[in-house]
Amino acid sequence: MKIRVSQFVDFAYGDKRKDKAKVRSIIDALDLPYDPVRDRYKQFREALISFEDQKISTKEFLSLYSSVSANKSAGYKVLCQNYLDLKEDHALIWQGRSPIEAEIVGLHIATAWYLRTEANNQRRIIFLHFGKEQLPRKKERGLLTILRLAKPDSAGVGILNIQPGTLITATRLDQSEADYLRKRAEKFVTFAKDIKAGD
């Protein structure tokens, strides 16, 4: 079974009393068609690809905020500037929209937005987080562990929180966190099987 990394992280660190309801909501969401109206950062991601493919200039990328709705404008202005600043500060190399998938006890946890850096021929995977708020520390820790499980050959992994403008990195697998996530994945799969059997 494949779910998005954000869905699994929300389940893994959510209210355990509501586990079954959360699994059901995730399963139900998988059947819903993609709704571009609810995709707040679609225009930013598309502009980011165009910028990195050199189809638009830096000036055009930075002025993206002027072509989006009023409720997105301020956020987009910050996103574009932060992206350029963080890319320069951390020597980020664009890798495109590339899939990453971690398999944990039969649950395939997928994400598709990352960059990479290279230092001394060692690759670091950087996950792009587009959320309006910075991830809580426990979710950051869990996401880093998932990325390490998905890319064990990487010299390190990180989370680029574009909105707040921070980069969290880890170079070693957190074994205790990996064990916790395996238990949560087992719980997810168990509930998912029960729900599907009951449908």
JSON list of N, CA, C and O in Angstrom, two decimals, residues 28-57:
[
{"chain": "A", "resi": 28, "resn": "ASP", "atom": "N", "xyz": [-9.57, 6.77, 2.37]},
{"chain": "A", "resi": 28, "resn": "ASP", "atom": "CA", "xyz": [-10.62, 7.45, 1.59]},
{"chain": "A", "resi": 28, "resn": "ASP", "atom": "C", "xyz": [-10.02, 8.55, 0.71]},
{"chain": "A", "resi": 28, "resn": "ASP", "atom": "O", "xyz": [-10.44, 8.76, -0.43]},
{"chain": "A", "resi": 29, "resn": "ALA", "atom": "N", "xyz": [-9.01, 9.25, 1.25]},
{"chain": "A", "resi": 29, "resn": "ALA", "atom": "CA", "xyz": [-8.38, 10.34, 0.49]},
{"chain": "A", "resi": 29, "resn": "ALA", "atom": "C", "xyz": [-7.63, 9.83, -0.73]},
{"chain": "A", "resi": 29, "resn": "ALA", "atom": "O", "xyz": [-7.52, 10.53, -1.74]},
{"chain": "A", "resi": 30, "resn": "LEU", "atom": "N", "xyz": [-7.14, 8.58, -0.66]},
{"chain": "A", "resi": 30, "resn": "LEU", "atom": "CA", "xyz": [-6.41, 8.01, -1.79]},
{"chain": "A", "resi": 30, "resn": "LEU", "atom": "C", "xyz": [-7.30, 7.83, -3.01]},
{"chain": "A", "resi": 30, "resn": "LEU", "atom": "O", "xyz": [-6.82, 7.82, -4.14]},
{"chain": "A", "resi": 31, "resn": "ASP", "atom": "N", "xyz": [-8.60, 7.69, -2.77]},
{"chain": "A", "resi": 31, "resn": "ASP", "atom": "CA", "xyz": [-9.55, 7.47, -3.87]},
{"chain": "A", "resi": 31, "resn": "ASP", "atom": "C", "xyz": [-10.07, 8.76, -4.48]},
{"chain": "A", "resi": 31, "resn": "ASP", "atom": "O", "xyz": [-10.75, 8.75, -5.50]},
{"chain": "A", "resi": 32, "resn": "LEU", "atom": "N", "xyz": [-9.76, 9.89, -3.83]},
{"chain": "A", "resi": 32, "resn": "LEU", "atom": "CA", "xyz": [-10.27, 11.16, -4.33]},
{"chain": "A", "resi": 32, "resn": "LEU", "atom": "C", "xyz": [-9.43, 11.63, -5.52]},
{"chain": "A", "resi": 32, "resn": "LEU", "atom": "O", "xyz": [-8.21, 11.49, -5.52]},
{"chain": "A", "resi": 33, "resn": "PRO", "atom": "N", "xyz": [-10.07, 12.23, -6.52]},
{"chain": "A", "resi": 33, "resn": "PRO", "atom": "CA", "xyz": [-9.30, 12.78, -7.65]},
{"chain": "A", "resi": 33, "resn": "PRO", "atom": "C", "xyz": [-8.51, 14.00, -7.20]},
{"chain": "A", "resi": 33, "resn": "PRO", "atom": "O", "xyz": [-8.87, 14.69, -6.24]},
{"chain": "A", "resi": 34, "resn": "TYR", "atom": "N", "xyz": [-7.44, 14.28, -7.90]},
{"chain": "A", "resi": 34, "resn": "TYR", "atom": "CA", "xyz": [-6.62, 15.45, -7.59]},
{"chain": "A", "resi": 34, "resn": "TYR", "atom": "C", "xyz": [-7.42, 16.72, -7.81]},
{"chain": "A", "resi": 34, "resn": "TYR", "atom": "O", "xyz": [-8.07, 16.88, -8.84]},
{"chain": "A", "resi": 35, "resn": "ASP", "atom": "N", "xyz": [-7.38, 17.62, -6.84]},
{"chain": "A", "resi": 35, "resn": "ASP", "atom": "CA", "xyz": [-8.12, 18.87, -6.93]},
{"chain": "A", "resi": 35, "resn": "ASP", "atom": "C", "xyz": [-7.12, 20.04, -6.92]},
{"chain": "A", "resi": 35, "resn": "ASP", "atom": "O", "xyz": [-6.59, 20.39, -5.86]},
{"chain": "A", "resi": 36, "resn": "PRO", "atom": "N", "xyz": [-6.84, 20.63, -8.08]},
{"chain": "A", "resi": 36, "resn": "PRO", "atom": "CA", "xyz": [-5.84, 21.72, -8.13]},
{"chain": "A", "resi": 36, "resn": "PRO", "atom": "C", "xyz": [-6.24, 22.93, -7.30]},
{"chain": "A", "resi": 36, "resn": "PRO", "atom": "O", "xyz": [-5.38, 23.69, -6.87]},
{"chain": "A", "resi": 37, "resn": "VAL", "atom": "N", "xyz": [-7.52, 23.12, -7.06]},
{"chain": "A", "resi": 37, "resn": "VAL", "atom": "CA", "xyz": [-7.99, 24.26, -6.27]},
{"chain": "A", "resi": 37, "resn": "VAL", "atom": "C", "xyz": [-7.46, 24.18, -4.83]},
{"chain": "A", "resi": 37, "resn": "VAL", "atom": "O", "xyz": [-7.17, 25.19, -4.20]},
{"chain": "A", "resi": 38, "resn": "ARG", "atom": "N", "xyz": [-7.31, 22.95, -4.34]},
{"chain": "A", "resi": 38, "resn": "ARG", "atom": "CA", "xyz": [-6.85, 22.77, -2.95]},
{"chain": "A", "resi": 38, "resn": "ARG", "atom": "C", "xyz": [-5.33, 22.69, -2.86]},
{"chain": "A", "resi": 38, "resn": "ARG", "atom": "O", "xyz": [-4.79, 22.58, -1.77]},
{"chain": "A", "resi": 39, "resn": "ASP", "atom": "N", "xyz": [-4.66, 22.74, -3.98]},
{"chain": "A", "resi": 39, "resn": "ASP", "atom": "CA", "xyz": [-3.20, 22.64, -4.02]},
{"chain": "A", "resi": 39, "resn": "ASP", "atom": "C", "xyz": [-2.62, 24.05, -3.93]},
{"chain": "A", "resi": 39, "resn": "ASP", "atom": "O", "xyz": [-2.39, 24.72, -4.94]},
{"chain": "A", "resi": 40, "resn": "ARG", "atom": "N", "xyz": [-2.37, 24.51, -2.72]},
{"chain": "A", "resi": 40, "resn": "ARG", "atom": "CA", "xyz": [-1.97, 25.90, -2.47]},
{"chain": "A", "resi": 40, "resn": "ARG", "atom": "C", "xyz": [-0.67, 26.27, -3.16]},
{"chain": "A", "resi": 40, "resn": "ARG", "atom": "O", "xyz": [-0.48, 27.42, -3.57]},
{"chain": "A", "resi": 41, "resn": "TYR", "atom": "N", "xyz": [0.25, 25.33, -3.30]},
{"chain": "A", "resi": 41, "resn": "TYR", "atom": "CA", "xyz": [1.58, 25.66, -3.80]},
{"chain": "A", "resi": 41, "resn": "TYR", "atom": "C", "xyz": [1.84, 25.18, -5.22]},
{"chain": "A", "resi": 41, "resn": "TYR", "atom": "O", "xyz": [2.98, 25.15, -5.66]},
{"chain": "A", "resi": 42, "resn": "LYS", "atom": "N", "xyz": [0.78, 24.83, -5.92]},
{"chain": "A", "resi": 42, "resn": "LYS", "atom": "CA", "xyz": [0.93, 24.33, -7.29]},
{"chain": "A", "resi": 42, "resn": "LYS", "atom": "C", "xyz": [1.67, 25.34, -8.18]},
{"chain": "A", "resi": 42, "resn": "LYS", "atom": "O", "xyz": [2.62, 24.99, -8.87]},
{"chain": "A", "resi": 43, "resn": "GLN", "atom": "N", "xyz": [1.26, 26.60, -8.14]},
{"chain": "A", "resi": 43, "resn": "GLN", "atom": "CA", "xyz": [1.88, 27.62, -8.99]},
{"chain": "A", "resi": 43, "resn": "GLN", "atom": "C", "xyz": [3.35, 27.85, -8.61]},
{"chain": "A", "resi": 43, "resn": "GLN", "atom": "O", "xyz": [4.19, 28.07, -9.47]},
{"chain": "A", "resi": 44, "resn": "PHE", "atom": "N", "xyz": [3.63, 27.76, -7.31]},
{"chain": "A", "resi": 44, "resn": "PHE", "atom": "CA", "xyz": [5.01, 27.93, -6.88]},
{"chain": "A", "resi": 44, "resn": "PHE", "atom": "C", "xyz": [5.88, 26.79, -7.41]},
{"chain": "A", "resi": 44, "resn": "PHE", "atom": "O", "xyz": [6.96, 27.01, -7.94]},
{"chain": "A", "resi": 45, "resn": "ARG", "atom": "N", "xyz": [5.40, 25.56, -7.27]},
{"chain": "A", "resi": 45, "resn": "ARG", "atom": "CA", "xyz": [6.18, 24.41, -7.74]},
{"chain": "A", "resi": 45, "resn": "ARG", "atom": "C", "xyz": [6.40, 24.46, -9.24]},
{"chain": "A", "resi": 45, "resn": "ARG", "atom": "O", "xyz": [7.48, 24.15, -9.73]},
{"chain": "A", "resi": 46, "resn": "GLU", "atom": "N", "xyz": [5.36, 24.85, -9.98]},
{"chain": "A", "resi": 46, "resn": "GLU", "atom": "CA", "xyz": [5.49, 24.96, -11.43]},
{"chain": "A", "resi": 46, "resn": "GLU", "atom": "C", "xyz": [6.50, 26.05, -11.81]},
{"chain": "A", "resi": 46, "resn": "GLU", "atom": "O", "xyz": [7.32, 25.86, -12.72]},
{"chain": "A", "resi": 47, "resn": "ALA", "atom": "N", "xyz": [6.45, 27.17, -11.08]},
{"chain": "A", "resi": 47, "resn": "ALA", "atom": "CA", "xyz": [7.40, 28.25, -11.35]},
{"chain": "A", "resi": 47, "resn": "ALA", "atom": "C", "xyz": [8.82, 27.83, -10.98]},
{"chain": "A", "resi": 47, "resn": "ALA", "atom": "O", "xyz": [9.78, 28.20, -11.66]},
{"chain": "A", "resi": 48, "resn": "LEU", "atom": "N", "xyz": [8.94, 27.06, -9.92]},
{"chain": "A", "resi": 48, "resn": "LEU", "atom": "CA", "xyz": [10.25, 26.56, -9.48]},
{"chain": "A", "resi": 48, "resn": "LEU", "atom": "C", "xyz": [10.88, 25.69, -10.56]},
{"chain": "A", "resi": 48, "resn": "LEU", "atom": "O", "xyz": [12.06, 25.83, -10.90]},
{"chain": "A", "resi": 49, "resn": "ILE", "atom": "N", "xyz": [10.08, 24.81, -11.15]},
{"chain": "A", "resi": 49, "resn": "ILE", "atom": "CA", "xyz": [10.57, 23.96, -12.25]},
{"chain": "A", "resi": 49, "resn": "ILE", "atom": "C", "xyz": [10.98, 24.82, -13.44]},
{"chain": "A", "resi": 49, "resn": "ILE", "atom": "O", "xyz": [12.06, 24.64, -14.02]},
{"chain": "A", "resi": 50, "resn": "SER", "atom": "N", "xyz": [10.13, 25.78, -13.80]},
{"chain": "A", "resi": 50, "resn": "SER", "atom": "CA", "xyz": [10.44, 26.66, -14.94]},
{"chain": "A", "resi": 50, "resn": "SER", "atom": "C", "xyz": [11.72, 27.45, -14.69]},
{"chain": "A", "resi": 50, "resn": "SER", "atom": "O", "xyz": [12.55, 27.61, -15.59]},
{"chain": "A", "resi": 51, "resn": "PHE", "atom": "N", "xyz": [11.89, 27.93, -13.46]},
{"chain": "A", "resi": 51, "resn": "PHE", "atom": "CA", "xyz": [13.09, 28.69, -13.11]},
{"chain": "A", "resi": 51, "resn": "PHE", "atom": "C", "xyz": [14.33, 27.81, -13.23]},
{"chain": "A", "resi": 51, "resn": "PHE", "atom": "O", "xyz": [15.34, 28.21, -13.82]},
{"chain": "A", "resi": 52, "resn": "GLU", "atom": "N", "xyz": [14.27, 26.58, -12.67]},
{"chain": "A", "resi": 52, "resn": "GLU", "atom": "CA", "xyz": [15.42, 25.70, -12.71]},
{"chain": "A", "resi": 52, "resn": "GLU", "atom": "C", "xyz": [15.71, 25.18, -14.11]},
{"chain": "A", "resi": 52, "resn": "GLU", "atom": "O", "xyz": [16.85, 24.85, -14.43]},
{"chain": "A", "resi": 53, "resn": "ASP", "atom": "N", "xyz": [14.67, 25.12, -14.95]},
{"chain": "A", "resi": 53, "resn": "ASP", "atom": "CA", "xyz": [14.87, 24.73, -16.36]},
{"chain": "A", "resi": 53, "resn": "ASP", "atom": "C", "xyz": [15.26, 25.93, -17.22]},
{"chain": "A", "resi": 53, "resn": "ASP", "atom": "O", "xyz": [15.36, 25.80, -18.45]},
{"chain": "A", "resi": 54, "resn": "GLN", "atom": "N", "xyz": [15.46, 27.07, -16.57]},
{"chain": "A", "resi": 54, "resn": "GLN", "atom": "CA", "xyz": [15.87, 28.32, -17.23]},
{"chain": "A", "resi": 54, "resn": "GLN", "atom": "C", "xyz": [14.86, 28.80, -18.26]},
{"chain": "A", "resi": 54, "resn": "GLN", "atom": "O", "xyz": [15.21, 29.43, -19.26]},
{"chain": "A", "resi": 55, "resn": "LYS", "atom": "N", "xyz": [13.59, 28.52, -17.99]},
{"chain": "A", "resi": 55, "resn": "LYS", "atom": "CA", "xyz": [12.52, 29.00, -18.86]},
{"chain": "A", "resi": 55, "resn": "LYS", "atom": "C", "xyz": [12.01, 30.37, -18.41]},
{"chain": "A", "resi": 55, "resn": "LYS", "atom": "O", "xyz": [11.37, 31.07, -19.20]},
{"chain": "A", "resi": 56, "resn": "ILE", "atom": "N", "xyz": [12.25, 30.70, -17.14]},
{"chain": "A", "resi": 56, "resn": "ILE", "atom": "CA", "xyz": [11.94, 32.04, -16.64]},
{"chain": "A", "resi": 56, "resn": "ILE", "atom": "C", "xyz": [13.17, 32.57, -15.91]},
{"chain": "A", "resi": 56, "resn": "ILE", "atom": "O", "xyz": [14.00, 31.79, -15.41]},
{"chain": "A", "resi": 57, "resn": "SER", "atom": "N", "xyz": [13.29, 33.87, -15.84]},
{"chain": "A", "resi": 57, "resn": "SER", "atom": "CA", "xyz": [14.45, 34.49, -15.21]},
{"chain": "A", "resi": 57, "resn": "SER", "atom": "C", "xyz": [14.28, 34.57, -13.69]},
{"chain": "A", "resi": 57, "resn": "SER", "atom": "O", "xyz": [13.18, 34.35, -13.16]}
]
